[in-house]
PDB file of C-alpha atoms in Angstrom:
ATOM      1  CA  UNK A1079      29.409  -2.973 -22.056  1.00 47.00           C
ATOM      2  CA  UNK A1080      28.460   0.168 -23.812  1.00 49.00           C
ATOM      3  CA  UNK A1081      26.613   3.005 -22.036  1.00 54.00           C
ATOM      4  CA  UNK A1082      22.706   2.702 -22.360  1.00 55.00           C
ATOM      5  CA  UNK A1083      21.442   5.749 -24.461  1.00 54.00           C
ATOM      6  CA  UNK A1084      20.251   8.700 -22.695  1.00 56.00           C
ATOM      7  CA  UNK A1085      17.012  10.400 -23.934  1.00 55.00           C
ATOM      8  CA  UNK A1086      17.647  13.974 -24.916  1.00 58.00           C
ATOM      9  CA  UNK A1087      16.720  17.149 -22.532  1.00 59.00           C
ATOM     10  CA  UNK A1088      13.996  17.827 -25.262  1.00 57.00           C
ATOM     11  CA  UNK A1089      12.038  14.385 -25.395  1.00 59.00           C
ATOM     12  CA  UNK A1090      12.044  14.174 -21.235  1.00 66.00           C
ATOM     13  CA  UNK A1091      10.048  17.857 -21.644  1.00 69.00           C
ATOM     14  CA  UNK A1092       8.008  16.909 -24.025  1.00 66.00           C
ATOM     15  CA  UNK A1093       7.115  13.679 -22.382  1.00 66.00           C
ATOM     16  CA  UNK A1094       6.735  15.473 -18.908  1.00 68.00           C
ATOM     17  CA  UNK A1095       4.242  18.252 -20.629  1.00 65.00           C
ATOM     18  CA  UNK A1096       2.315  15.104 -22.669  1.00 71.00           C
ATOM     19  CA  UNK A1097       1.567  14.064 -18.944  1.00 73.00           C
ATOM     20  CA  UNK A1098       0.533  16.861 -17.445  1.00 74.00           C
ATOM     21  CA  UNK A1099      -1.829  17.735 -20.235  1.00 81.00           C
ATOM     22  CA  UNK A1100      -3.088  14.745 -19.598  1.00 80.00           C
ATOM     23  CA  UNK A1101      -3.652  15.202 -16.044  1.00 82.00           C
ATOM     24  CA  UNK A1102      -5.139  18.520 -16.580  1.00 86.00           C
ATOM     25  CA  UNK A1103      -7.853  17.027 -19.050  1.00 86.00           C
ATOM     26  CA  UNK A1104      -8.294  14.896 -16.415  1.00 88.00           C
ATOM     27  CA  UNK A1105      -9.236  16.983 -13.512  1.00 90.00           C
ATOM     28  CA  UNK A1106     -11.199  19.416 -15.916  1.00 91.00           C
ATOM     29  CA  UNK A1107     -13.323  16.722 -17.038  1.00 92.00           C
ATOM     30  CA  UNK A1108     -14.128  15.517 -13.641  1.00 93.00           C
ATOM     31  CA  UNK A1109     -15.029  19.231 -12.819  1.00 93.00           C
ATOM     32  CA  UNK A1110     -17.545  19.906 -15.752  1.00 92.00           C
ATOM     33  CA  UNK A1111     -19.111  16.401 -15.126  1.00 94.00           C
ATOM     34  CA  UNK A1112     -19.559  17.341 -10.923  1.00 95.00           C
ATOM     35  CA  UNK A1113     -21.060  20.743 -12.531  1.00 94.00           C
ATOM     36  CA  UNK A1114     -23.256  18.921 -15.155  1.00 94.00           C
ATOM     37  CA  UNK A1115     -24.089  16.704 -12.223  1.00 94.00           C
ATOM     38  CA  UNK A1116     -25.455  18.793  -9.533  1.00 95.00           C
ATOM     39  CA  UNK A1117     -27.135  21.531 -12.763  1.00 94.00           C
ATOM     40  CA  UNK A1118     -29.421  19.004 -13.833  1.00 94.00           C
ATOM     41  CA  UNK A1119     -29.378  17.274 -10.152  1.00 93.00           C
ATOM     42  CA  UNK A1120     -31.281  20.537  -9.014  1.00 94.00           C
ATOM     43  CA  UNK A1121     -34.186  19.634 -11.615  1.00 92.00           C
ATOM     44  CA  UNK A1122     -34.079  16.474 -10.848  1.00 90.00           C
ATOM     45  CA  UNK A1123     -32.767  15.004 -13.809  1.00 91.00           C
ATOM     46  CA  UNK A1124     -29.978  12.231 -13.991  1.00 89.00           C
ATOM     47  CA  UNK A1125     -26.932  13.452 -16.232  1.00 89.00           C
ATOM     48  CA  UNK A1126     -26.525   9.750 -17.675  1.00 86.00           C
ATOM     49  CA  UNK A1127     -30.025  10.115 -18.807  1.00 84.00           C
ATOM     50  CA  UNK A1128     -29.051  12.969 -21.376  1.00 87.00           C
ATOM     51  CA  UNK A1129     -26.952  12.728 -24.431  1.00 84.00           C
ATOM     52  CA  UNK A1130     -24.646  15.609 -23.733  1.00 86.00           C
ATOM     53  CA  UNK A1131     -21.634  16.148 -25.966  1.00 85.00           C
ATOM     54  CA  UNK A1132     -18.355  15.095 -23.945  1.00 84.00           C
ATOM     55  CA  UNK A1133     -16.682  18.233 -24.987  1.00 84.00           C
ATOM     56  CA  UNK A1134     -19.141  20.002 -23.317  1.00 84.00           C
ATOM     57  CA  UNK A1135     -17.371  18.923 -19.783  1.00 87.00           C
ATOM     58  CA  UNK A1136     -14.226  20.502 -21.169  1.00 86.00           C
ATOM     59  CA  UNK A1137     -15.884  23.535 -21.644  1.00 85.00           C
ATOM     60  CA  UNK A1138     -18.111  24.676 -18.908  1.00 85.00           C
ATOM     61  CA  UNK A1139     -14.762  24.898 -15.980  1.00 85.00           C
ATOM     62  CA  UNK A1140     -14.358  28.400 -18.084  1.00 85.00           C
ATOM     63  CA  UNK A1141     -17.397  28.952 -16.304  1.00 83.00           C
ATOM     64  CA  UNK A1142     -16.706  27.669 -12.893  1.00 86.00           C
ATOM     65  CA  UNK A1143     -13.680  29.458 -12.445  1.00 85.00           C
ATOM     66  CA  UNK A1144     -13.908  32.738 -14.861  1.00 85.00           C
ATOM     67  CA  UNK A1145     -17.244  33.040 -14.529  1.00 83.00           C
ATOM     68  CA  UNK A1146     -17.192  36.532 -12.854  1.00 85.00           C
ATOM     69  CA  UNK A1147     -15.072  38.479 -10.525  1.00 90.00           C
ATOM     70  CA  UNK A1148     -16.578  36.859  -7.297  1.00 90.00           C
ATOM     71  CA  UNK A1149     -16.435  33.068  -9.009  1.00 89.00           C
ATOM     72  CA  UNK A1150     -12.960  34.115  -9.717  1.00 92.00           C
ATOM     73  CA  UNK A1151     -12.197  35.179  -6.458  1.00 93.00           C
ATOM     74  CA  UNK A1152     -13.596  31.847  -4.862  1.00 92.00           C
ATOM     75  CA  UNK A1153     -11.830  29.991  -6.899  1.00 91.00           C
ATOM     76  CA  UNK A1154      -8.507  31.573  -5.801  1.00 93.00           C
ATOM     77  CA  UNK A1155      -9.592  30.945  -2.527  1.00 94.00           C
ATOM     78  CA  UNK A1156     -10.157  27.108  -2.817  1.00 93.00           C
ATOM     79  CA  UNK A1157      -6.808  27.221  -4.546  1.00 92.00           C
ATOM     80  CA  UNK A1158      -5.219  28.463  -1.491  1.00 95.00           C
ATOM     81  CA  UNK A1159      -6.936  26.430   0.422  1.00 95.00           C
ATOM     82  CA  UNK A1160      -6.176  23.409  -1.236  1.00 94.00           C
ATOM     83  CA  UNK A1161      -2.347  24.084  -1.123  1.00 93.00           C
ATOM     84  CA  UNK A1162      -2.928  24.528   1.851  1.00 93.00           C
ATOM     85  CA  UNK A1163      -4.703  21.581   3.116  1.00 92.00           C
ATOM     86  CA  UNK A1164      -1.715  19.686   1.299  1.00 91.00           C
ATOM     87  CA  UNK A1165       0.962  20.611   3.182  1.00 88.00           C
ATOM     88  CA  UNK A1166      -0.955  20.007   6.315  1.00 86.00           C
ATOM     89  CA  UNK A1167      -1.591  16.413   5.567  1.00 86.00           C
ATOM     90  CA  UNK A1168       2.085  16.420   4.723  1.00 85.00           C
ATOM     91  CA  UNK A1169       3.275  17.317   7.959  1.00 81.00           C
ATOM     92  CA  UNK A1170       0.714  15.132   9.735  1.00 80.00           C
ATOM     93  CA  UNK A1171       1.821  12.165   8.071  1.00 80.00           C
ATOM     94  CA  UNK A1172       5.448  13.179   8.512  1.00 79.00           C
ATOM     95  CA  UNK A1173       7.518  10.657  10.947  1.00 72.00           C
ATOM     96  CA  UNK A1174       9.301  13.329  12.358  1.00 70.00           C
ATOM     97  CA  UNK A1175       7.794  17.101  11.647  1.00 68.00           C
ATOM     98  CA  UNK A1176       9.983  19.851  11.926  1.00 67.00           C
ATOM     99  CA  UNK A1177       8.749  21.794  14.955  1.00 66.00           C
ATOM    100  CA  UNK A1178      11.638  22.804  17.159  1.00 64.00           C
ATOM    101  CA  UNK A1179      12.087  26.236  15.378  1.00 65.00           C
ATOM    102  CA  UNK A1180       8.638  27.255  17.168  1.00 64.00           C
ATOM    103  CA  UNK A1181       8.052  29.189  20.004  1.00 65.00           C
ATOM    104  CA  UNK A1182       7.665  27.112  23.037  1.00 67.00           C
ATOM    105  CA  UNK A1183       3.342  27.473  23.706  1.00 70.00           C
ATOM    106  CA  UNK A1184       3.274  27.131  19.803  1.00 71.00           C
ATOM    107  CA  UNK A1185       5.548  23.934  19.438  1.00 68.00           C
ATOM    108  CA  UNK A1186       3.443  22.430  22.430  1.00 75.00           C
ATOM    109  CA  UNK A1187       0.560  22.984  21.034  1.00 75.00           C
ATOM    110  CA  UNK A1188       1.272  21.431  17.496  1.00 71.00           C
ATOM    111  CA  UNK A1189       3.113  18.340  20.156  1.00 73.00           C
ATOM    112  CA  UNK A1190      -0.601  17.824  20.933  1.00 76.00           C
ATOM    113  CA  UNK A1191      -2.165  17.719  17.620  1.00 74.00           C
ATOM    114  CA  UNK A1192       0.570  15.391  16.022  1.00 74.00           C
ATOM    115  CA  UNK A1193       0.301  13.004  18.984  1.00 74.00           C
ATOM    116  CA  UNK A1194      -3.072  12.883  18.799  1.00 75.00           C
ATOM    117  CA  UNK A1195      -4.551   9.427  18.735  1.00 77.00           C
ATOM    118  CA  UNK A1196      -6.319   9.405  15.305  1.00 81.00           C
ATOM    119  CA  UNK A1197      -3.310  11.134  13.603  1.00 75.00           C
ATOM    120  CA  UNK A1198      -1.164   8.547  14.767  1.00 78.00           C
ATOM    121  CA  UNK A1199      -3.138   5.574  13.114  1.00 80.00           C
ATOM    122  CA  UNK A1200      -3.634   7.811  10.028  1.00 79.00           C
ATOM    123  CA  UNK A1201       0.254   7.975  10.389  1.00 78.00           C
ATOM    124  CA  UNK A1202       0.723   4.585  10.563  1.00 80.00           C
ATOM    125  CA  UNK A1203      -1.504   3.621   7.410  1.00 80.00           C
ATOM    126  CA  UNK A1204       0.203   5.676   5.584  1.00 78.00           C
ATOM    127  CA  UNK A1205       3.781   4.394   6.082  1.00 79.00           C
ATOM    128  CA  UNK A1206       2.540   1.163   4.431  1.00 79.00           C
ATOM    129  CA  UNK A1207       2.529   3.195   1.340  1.00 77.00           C
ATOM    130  CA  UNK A1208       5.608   4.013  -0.913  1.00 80.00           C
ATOM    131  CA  UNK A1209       6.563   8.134   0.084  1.00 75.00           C
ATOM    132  CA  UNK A1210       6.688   9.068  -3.530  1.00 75.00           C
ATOM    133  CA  UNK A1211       3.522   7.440  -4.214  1.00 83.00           C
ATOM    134  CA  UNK A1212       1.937   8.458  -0.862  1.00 84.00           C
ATOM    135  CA  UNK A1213       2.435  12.391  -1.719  1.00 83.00           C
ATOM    136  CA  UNK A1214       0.672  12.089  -4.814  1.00 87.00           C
ATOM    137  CA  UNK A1215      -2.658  10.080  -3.579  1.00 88.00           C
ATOM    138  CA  UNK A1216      -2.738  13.626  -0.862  1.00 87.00           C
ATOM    139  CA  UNK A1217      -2.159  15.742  -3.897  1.00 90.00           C
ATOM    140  CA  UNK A1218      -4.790  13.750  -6.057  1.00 91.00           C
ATOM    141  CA  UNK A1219      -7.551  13.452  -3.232  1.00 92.00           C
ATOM    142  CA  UNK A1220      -7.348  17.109  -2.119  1.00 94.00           C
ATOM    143  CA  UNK A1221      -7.571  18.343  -5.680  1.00 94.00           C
ATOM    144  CA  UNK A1222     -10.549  16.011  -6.387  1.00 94.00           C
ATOM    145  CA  UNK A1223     -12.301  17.147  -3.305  1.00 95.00           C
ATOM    146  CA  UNK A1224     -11.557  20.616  -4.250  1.00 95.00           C
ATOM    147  CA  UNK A1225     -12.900  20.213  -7.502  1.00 94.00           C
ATOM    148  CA  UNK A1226     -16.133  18.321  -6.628  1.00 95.00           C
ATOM    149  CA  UNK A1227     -16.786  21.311  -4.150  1.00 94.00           C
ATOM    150  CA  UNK A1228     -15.531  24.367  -6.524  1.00 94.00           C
ATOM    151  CA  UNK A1229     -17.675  22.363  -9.574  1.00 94.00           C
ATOM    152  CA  UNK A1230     -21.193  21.261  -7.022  1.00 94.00           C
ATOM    153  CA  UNK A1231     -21.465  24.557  -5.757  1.00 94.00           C
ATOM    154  CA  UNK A1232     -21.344  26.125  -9.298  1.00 93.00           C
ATOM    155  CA  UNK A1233     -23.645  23.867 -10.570  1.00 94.00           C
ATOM    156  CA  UNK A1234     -26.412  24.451  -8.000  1.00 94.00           C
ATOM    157  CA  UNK A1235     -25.850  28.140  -7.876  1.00 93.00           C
ATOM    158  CA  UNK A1236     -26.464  28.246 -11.519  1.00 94.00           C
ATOM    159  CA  UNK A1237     -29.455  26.213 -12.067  1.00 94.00           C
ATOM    160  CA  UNK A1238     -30.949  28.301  -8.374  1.00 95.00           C
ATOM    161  CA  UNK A1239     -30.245  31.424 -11.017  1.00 93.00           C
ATOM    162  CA  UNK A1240     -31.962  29.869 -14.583  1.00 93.00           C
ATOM    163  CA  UNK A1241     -34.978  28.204 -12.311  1.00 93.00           C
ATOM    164  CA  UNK A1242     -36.029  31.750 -10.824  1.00 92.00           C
ATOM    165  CA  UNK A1243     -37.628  33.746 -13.831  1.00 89.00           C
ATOM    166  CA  UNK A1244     -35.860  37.024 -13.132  1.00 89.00           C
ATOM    167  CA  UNK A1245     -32.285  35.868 -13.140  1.00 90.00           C
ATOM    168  CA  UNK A1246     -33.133  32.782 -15.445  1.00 91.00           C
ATOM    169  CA  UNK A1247     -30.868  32.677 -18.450  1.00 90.00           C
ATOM    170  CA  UNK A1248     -32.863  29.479 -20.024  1.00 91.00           C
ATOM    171  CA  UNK A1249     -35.071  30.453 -23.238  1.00 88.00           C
ATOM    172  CA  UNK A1250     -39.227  31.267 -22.824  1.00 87.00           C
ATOM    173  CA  UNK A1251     -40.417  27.924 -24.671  1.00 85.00           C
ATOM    174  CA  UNK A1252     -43.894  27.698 -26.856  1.00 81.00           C
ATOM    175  CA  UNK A1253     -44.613  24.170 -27.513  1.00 79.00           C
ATOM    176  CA  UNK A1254     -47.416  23.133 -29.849  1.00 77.00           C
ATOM    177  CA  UNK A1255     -49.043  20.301 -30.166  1.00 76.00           C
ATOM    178  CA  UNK A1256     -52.118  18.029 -31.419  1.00 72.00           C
ATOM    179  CA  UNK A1257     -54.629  18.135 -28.432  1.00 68.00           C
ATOM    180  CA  UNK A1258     -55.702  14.350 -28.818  1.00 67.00           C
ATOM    181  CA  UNK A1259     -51.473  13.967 -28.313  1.00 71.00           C
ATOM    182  CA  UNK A1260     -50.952  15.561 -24.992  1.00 73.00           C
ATOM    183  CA  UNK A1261     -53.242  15.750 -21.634  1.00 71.00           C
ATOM    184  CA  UNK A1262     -51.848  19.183 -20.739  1.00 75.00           C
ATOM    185  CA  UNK A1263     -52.327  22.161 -22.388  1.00 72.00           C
ATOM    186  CA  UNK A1264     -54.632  24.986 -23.526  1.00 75.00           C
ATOM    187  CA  UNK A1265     -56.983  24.795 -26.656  1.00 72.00           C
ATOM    188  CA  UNK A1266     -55.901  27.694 -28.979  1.00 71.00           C
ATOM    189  CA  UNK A1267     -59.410  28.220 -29.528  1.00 69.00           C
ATOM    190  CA  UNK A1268     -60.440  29.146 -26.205  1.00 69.00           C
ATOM    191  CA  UNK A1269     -57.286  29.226 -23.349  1.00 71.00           C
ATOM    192  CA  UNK A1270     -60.027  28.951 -20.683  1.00 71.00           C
ATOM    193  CA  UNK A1271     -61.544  25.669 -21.489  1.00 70.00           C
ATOM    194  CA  UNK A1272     -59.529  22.682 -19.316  1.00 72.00           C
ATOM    195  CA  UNK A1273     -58.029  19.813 -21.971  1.00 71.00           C
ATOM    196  CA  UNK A1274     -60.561  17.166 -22.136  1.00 71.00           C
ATOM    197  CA  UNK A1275     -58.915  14.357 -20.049  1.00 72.00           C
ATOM    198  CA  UNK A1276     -60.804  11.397 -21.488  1.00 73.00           C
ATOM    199  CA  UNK A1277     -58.870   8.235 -22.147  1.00 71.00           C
ATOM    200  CA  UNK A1278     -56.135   9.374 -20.350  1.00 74.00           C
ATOM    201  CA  UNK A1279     -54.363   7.382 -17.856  1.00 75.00           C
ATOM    202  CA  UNK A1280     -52.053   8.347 -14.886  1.00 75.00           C
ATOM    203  CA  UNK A1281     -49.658   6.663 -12.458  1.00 77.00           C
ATOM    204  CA  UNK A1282     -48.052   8.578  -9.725  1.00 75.00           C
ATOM    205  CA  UNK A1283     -49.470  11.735  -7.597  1.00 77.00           C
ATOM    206  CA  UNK A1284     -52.553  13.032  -8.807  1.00 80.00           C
ATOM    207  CA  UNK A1285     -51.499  16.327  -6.819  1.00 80.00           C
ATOM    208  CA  UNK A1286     -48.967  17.052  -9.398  1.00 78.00           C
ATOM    209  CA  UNK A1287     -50.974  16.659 -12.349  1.00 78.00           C
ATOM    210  CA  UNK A1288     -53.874  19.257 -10.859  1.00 77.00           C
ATOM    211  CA  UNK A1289     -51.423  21.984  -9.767  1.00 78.00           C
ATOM    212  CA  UNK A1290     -50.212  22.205 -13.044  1.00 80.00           C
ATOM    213  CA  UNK A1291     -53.591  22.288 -14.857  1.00 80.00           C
ATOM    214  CA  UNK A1292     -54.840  25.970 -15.675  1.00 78.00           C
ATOM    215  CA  UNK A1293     -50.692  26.989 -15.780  1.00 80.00           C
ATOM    216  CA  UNK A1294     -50.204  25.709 -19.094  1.00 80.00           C
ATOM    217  CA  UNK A1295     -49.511  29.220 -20.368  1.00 81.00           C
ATOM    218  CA  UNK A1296     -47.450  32.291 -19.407  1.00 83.00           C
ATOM    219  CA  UNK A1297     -49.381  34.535 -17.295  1.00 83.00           C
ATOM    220  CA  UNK A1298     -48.241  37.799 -16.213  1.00 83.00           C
ATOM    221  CA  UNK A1299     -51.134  39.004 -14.369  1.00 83.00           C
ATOM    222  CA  UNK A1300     -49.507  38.907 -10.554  1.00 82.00           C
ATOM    223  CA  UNK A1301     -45.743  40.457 -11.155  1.00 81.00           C
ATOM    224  CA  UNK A1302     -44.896  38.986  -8.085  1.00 83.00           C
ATOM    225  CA  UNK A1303     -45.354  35.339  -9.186  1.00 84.00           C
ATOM    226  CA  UNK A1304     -45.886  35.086 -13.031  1.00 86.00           C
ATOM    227  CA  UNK A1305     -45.859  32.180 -14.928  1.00 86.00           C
ATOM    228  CA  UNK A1306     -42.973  31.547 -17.390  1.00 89.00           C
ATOM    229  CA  UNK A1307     -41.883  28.231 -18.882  1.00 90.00           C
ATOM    230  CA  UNK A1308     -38.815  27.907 -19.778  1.00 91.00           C
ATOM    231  CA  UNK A1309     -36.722  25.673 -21.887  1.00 90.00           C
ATOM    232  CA  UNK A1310     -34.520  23.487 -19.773  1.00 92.00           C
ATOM    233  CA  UNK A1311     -32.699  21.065 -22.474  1.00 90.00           C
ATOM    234  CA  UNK A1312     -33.636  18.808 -25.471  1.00 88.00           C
ATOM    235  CA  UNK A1313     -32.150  15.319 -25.310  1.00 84.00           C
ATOM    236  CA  UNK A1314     -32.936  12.023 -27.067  1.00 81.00           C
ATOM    237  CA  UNK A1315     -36.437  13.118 -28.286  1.00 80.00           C
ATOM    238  CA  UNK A1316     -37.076  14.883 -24.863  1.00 85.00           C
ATOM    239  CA  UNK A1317     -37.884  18.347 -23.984  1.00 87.00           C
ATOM    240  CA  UNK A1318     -37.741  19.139 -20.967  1.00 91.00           C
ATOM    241  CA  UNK A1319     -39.334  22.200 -19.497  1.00 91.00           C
ATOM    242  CA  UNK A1320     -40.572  23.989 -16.531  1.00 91.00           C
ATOM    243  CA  UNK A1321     -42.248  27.384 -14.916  1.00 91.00           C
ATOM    244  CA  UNK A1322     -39.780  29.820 -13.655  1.00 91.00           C
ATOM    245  CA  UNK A1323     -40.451  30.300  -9.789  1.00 90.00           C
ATOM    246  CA  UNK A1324     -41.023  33.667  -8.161  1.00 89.00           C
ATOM    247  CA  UNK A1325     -38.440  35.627  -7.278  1.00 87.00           C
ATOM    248  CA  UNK A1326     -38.569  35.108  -3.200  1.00 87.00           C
ATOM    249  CA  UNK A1327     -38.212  31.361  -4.119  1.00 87.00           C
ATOM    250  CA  UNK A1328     -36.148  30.073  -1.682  1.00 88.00           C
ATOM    251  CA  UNK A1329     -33.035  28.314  -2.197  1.00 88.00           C
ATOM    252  CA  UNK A1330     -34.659  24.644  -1.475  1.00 87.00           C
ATOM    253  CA  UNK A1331     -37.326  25.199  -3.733  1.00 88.00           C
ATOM    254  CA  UNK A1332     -37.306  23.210  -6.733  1.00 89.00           C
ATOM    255  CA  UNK A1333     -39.845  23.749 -10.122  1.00 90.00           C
ATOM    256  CA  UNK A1334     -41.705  20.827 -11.375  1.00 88.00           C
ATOM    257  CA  UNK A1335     -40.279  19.794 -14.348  1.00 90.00           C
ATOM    258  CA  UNK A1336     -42.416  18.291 -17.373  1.00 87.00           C
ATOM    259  CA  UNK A1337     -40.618  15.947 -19.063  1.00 86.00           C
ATOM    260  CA  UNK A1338     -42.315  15.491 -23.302  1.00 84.00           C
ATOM    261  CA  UNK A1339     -41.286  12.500 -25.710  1.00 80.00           C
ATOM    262  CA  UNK A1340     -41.481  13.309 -29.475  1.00 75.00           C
ATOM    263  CA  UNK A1341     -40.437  10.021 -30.471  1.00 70.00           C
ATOM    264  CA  UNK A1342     -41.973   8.296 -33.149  1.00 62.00           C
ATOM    265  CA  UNK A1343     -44.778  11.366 -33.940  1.00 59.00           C
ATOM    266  CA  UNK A1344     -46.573  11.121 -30.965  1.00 58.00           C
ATOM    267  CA  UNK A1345     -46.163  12.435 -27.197  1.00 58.00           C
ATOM    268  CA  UNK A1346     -45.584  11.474 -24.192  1.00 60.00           C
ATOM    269  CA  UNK A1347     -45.516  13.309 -21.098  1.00 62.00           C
ATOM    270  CA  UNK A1348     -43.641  12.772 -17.518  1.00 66.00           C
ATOM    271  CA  UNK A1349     -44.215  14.920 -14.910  1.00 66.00           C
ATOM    272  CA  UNK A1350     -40.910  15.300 -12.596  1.00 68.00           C
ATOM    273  CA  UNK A1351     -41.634  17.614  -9.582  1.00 59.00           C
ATOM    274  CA  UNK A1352     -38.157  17.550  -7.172  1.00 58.00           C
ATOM    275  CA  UNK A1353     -39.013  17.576  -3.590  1.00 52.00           C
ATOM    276  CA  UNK A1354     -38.152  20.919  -1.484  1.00 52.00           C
ATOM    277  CA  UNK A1355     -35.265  20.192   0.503  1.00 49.00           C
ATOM    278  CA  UNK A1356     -35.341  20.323   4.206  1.00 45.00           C
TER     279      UNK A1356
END
């Protein structure tokens, strides 16, 4: 029988680099979605609800990890970390760790946390899998997890940034529209006169509806807290926008978020106020 033909050096590369790529596209899709996730999670918005580009997930991990010096720098860290964190759960799901080359208190000591009872059953799962294929679910879980962490706490520290009005990177927003077409809003005739509210309708907390009333506008009167609305996204016929909070907003604090349908010529409004987190 003749030989079976052996792929050349340069296909196996080429093949090997296809894969990674792959991989790679992989992982930095899952970490723009996590950051689109928790952005638009902070306003209260569901990301599958919003008609964003796909390449846009490819893009924003510049972000997450090249953002800045101190993003940078955190990012390294998780790295690390990460590496770390694999080899650990290597050597605890080793059958037999190599531990003899430590000094006596320290090989006792690392006796006691290989022995220990959970680490034994989580030893004893993971013999039922394959070794080869066993080292990559560690290597896949502990990326994912760093990811989801590196790509969550982006997210939220960004939109914390673009929802207070002196950091906020998201555009002042004027919208105008037909006053028999939407219950909020000033008359450009006279700002001081409330919206006549007749044959309007409501479902939901009334609460929400009044402490928005009279804030229709930007007002710059109190420095401390001035009003600002701001222009979180347009999706689908939707605009969504919101008033910038105060600078001592604190961290939990979330901006109501006014949700306005163009479709079809007329409006529609939604009123989506986030809770405060405890």
């Amino acid at each position: 029988m003749s030989p079976e033909p052996q792929n050349p050096p340069s296909i196996n590369i080429l093949g090997n680099f296809a894969g990674l790529i792959g991989v790679l596209g992989i992982f930095i899709y899952f970490i723009g979605w996590v950051y689109r996730w928790a952005y638009f999670g902070f306003f209260a918005l569901e990301l599958n609800t919003l008609n964003l580009p796909h390449e846009s997930f490819l893009i924003v991990p510049i972000q997450i990890i090249f953002g800045n010096f101190w993003i940078f720098i955190r990012a390294t860290i998780a790295i690390t970390l990460t590496i770390a964190f694999i080899k650990l759960t290597f050597w605890i799901i080793s059958p037999h760790p190599n531990i003899q080359n430590q000094p006596n208190r320290t090989q006792r000591l690392l006796e006691k946390i290989y022995n220990f009872p959970l680490l034994k059953i989580l030893r004893s799962l993971a013999q039922l899998i394959p070794q080869s294929l066993r080292q990559e679910i560690i290597v896949v879980i502990w990326i994912l997890a760093s990811l989801f962490w590196l790509g969550r706490f982006q997210g939220l520290a960004d939109a914390y940034r673009d929802a207070v009005n002196n950091t906020s990177t998201r555009p002042i927003v004027t919208l105008v529209t037909a006053k028999d077409k939407l219950p909020l809003g000033r008359n450009l005739d006279d700002v001081f006169i409330n919206p006549s509210l007749k044959d309007s309708h409501i479902i939901g907390d009334m609460e929400q509806f009044k402490n928005i009333i009279g804030k229709e506008t930007n007002d710059l009167t109190d420095p401390q807290k001035p009003i600002i609305w701001r222009l979180l996204i347009e999706s689908n016929d939707w605009v969504y926008v919101f008033p910038s909070m105060p600078s001592d907003a604190q961290f939990n604090q979330r901006p109501p978020v006014l949700a306005i349908n163009r479709g079809d010529g007329g409006v529609q409004l939604l009123i989506i106020s986030p809770p405060n987190l405890r």
